[in-house]
Tab-separated table of N, CA and C in Angstrom:
chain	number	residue	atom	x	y	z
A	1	UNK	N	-3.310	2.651	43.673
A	1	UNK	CA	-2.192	1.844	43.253
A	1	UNK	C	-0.904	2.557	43.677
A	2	UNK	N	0.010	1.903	44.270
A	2	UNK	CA	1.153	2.421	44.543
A	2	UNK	C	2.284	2.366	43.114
A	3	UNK	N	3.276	2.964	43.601
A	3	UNK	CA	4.350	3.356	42.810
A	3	UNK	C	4.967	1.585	42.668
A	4	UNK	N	4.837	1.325	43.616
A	4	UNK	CA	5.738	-0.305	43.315
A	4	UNK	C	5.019	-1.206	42.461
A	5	UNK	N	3.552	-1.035	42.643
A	5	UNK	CA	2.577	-1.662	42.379
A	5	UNK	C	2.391	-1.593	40.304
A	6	UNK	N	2.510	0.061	40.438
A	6	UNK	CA	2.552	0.606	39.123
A	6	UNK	C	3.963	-0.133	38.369
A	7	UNK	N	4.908	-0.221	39.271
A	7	UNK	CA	6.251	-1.049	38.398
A	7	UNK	C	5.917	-1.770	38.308
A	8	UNK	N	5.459	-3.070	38.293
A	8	UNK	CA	5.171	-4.184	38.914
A	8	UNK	C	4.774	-4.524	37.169
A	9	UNK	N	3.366	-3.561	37.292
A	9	UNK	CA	2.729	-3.580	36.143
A	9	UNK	C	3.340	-3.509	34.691
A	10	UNK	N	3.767	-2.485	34.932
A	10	UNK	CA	4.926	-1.606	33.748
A	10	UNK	C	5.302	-2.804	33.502
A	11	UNK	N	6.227	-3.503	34.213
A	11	UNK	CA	6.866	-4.781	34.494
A	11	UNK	C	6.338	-5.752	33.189
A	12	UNK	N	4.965	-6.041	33.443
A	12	UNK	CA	4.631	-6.946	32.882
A	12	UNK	C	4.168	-6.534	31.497
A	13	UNK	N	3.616	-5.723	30.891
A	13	UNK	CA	3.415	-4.830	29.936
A	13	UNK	C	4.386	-4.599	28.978
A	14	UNK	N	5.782	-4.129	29.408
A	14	UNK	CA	6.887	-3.585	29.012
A	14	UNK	C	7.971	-3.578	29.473
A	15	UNK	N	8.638	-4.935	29.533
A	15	UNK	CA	9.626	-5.635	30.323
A	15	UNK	C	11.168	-4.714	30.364
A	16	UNK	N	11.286	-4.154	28.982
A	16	UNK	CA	12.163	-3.236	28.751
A	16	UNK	C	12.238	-1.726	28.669
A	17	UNK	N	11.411	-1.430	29.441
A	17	UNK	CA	10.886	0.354	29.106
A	17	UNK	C	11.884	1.072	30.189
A	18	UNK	N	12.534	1.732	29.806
A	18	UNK	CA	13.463	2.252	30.938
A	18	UNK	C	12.413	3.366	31.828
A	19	UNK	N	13.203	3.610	33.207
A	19	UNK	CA	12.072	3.925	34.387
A	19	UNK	C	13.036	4.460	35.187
A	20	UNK	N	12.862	5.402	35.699
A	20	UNK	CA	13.587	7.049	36.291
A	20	UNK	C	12.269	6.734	37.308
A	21	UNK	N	12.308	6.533	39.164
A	21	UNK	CA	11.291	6.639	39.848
A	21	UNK	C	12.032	7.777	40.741
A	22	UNK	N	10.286	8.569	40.896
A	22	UNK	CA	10.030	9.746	41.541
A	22	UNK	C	10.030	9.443	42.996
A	23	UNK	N	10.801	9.570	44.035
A	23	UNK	CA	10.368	8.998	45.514
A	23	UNK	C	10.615	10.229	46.808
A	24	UNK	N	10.188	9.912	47.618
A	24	UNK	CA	10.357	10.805	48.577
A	24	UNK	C	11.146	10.051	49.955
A	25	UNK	N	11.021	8.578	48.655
A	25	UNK	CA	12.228	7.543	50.127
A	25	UNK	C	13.318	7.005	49.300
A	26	UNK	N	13.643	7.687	48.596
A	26	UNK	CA	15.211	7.002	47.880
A	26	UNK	C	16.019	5.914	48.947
A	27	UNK	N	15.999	6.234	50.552
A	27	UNK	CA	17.040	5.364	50.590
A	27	UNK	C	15.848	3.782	50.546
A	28	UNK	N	14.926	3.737	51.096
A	28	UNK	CA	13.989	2.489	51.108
A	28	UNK	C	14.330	1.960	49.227
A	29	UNK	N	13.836	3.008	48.598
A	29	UNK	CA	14.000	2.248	46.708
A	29	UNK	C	15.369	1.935	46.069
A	30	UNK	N	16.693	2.664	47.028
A	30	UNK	CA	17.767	2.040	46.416
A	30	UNK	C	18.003	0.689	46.510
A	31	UNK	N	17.439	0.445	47.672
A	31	UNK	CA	17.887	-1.360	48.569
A	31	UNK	C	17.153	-1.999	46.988
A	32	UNK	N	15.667	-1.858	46.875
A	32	UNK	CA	15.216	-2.327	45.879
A	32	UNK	C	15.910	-2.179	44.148
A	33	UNK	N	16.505	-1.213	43.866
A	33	UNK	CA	17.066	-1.369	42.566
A	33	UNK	C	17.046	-2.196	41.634
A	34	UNK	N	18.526	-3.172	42.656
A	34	UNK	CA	18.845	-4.495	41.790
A	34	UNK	C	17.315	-5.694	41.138
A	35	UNK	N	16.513	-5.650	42.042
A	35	UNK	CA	15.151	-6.111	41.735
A	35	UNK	C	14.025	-5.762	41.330
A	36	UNK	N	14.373	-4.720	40.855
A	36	UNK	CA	13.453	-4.065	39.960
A	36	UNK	C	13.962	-3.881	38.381
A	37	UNK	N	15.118	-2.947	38.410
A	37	UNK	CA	15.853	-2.991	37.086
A	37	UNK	C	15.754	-1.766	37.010
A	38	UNK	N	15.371	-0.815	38.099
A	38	UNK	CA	14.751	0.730	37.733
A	38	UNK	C	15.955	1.311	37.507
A	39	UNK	N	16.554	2.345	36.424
A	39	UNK	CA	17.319	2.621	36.340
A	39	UNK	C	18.427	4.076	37.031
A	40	UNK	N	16.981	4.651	37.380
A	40	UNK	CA	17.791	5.659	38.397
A	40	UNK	C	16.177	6.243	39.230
A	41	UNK	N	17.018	7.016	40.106
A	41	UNK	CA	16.079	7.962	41.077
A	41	UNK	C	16.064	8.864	41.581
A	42	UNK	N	14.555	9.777	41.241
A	42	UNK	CA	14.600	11.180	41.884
A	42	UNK	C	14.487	11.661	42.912
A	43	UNK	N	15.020	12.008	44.295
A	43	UNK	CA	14.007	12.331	45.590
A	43	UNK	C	13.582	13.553	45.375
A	44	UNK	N	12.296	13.622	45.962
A	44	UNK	CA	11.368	14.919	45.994
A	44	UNK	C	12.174	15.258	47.639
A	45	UNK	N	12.142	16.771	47.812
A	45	UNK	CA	11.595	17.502	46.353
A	45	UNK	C	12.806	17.518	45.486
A	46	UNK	N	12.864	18.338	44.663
A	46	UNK	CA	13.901	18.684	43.264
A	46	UNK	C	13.813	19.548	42.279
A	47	UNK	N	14.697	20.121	41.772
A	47	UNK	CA	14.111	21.364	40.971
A	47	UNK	C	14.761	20.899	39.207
A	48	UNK	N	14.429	21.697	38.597
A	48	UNK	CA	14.558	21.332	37.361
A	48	UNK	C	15.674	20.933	36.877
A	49	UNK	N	17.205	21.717	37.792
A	49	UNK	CA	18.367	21.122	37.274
A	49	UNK	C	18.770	19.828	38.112
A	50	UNK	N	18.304	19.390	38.595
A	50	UNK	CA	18.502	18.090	39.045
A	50	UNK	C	17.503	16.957	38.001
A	51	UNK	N	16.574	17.449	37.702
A	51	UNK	CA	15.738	16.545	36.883
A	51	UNK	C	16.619	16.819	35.358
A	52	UNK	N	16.792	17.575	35.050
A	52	UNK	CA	17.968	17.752	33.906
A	52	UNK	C	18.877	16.641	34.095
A	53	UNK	N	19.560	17.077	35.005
A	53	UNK	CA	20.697	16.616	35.737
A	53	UNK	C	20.665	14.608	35.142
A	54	UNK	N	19.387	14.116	35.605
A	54	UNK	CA	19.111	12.838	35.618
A	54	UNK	C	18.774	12.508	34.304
A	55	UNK	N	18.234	13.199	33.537
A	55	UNK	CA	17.603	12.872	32.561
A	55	UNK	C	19.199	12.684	31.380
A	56	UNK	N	20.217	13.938	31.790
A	56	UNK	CA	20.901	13.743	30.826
A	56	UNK	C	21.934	12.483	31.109
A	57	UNK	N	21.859	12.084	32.395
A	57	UNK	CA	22.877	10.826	32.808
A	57	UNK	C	22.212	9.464	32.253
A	58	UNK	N	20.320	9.460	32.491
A	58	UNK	CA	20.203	7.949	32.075
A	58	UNK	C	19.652	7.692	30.487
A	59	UNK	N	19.398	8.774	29.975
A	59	UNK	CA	18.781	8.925	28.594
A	59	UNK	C	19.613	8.535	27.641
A	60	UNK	N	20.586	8.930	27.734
A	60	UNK	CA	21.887	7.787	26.933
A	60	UNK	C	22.420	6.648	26.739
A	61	UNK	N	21.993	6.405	28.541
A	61	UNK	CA	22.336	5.238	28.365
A	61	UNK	C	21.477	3.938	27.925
A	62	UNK	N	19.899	4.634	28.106
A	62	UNK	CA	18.849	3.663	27.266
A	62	UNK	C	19.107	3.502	26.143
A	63	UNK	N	19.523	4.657	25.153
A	63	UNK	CA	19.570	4.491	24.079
A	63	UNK	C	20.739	3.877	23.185
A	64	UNK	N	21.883	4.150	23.754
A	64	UNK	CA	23.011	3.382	23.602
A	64	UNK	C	22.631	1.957	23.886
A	65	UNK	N	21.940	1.793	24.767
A	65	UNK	CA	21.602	-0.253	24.609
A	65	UNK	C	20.745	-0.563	23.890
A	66	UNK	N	19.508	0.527	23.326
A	66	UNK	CA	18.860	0.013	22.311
A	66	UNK	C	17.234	-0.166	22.745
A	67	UNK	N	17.114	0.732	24.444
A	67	UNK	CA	15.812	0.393	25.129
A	67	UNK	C	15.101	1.509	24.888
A	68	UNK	N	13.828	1.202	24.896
A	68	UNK	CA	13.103	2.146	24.521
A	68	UNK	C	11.947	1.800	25.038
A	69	UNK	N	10.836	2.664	25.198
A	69	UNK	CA	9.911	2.531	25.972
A	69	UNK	C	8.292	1.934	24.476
A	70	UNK	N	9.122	1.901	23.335
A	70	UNK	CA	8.067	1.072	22.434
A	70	UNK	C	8.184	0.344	22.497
């Protein structure tokens, strides 16, 4: 199963679960964004302060709207 494939799913499961994707083609998954709803993205590779980095920019903002992955 691919990564798109796996959203796809998520998708249907958990329409509102916020989603940080791991890629090694950021520029191919930005075009996609708007149609997905994914809220941000990591390119590999990356080290921990960049995954920091992301976590502390979109984690707020899930929660400030009230999304949550229950």
């Amino acid at each position: 199963m691919s990564g798109a494939e796996t959203l796809v799913g998520l998708r249907a499961v958990r329409p509102n679960v916020p989603v940080i994707v791991i890629t090694g083609h950021a520029e191919d998954a930005l075009a996609k964004d708007e149609q997905t709803g994914v809220m941000g993205y990591l390119q590999k590779p990356f080290g921990p302060d960049t995954l920091r980095a992301v976590l502390h920019r979109y984690v707020p903002i899930a929660a400030n709207n009230g999304i949550s992955g229950r």
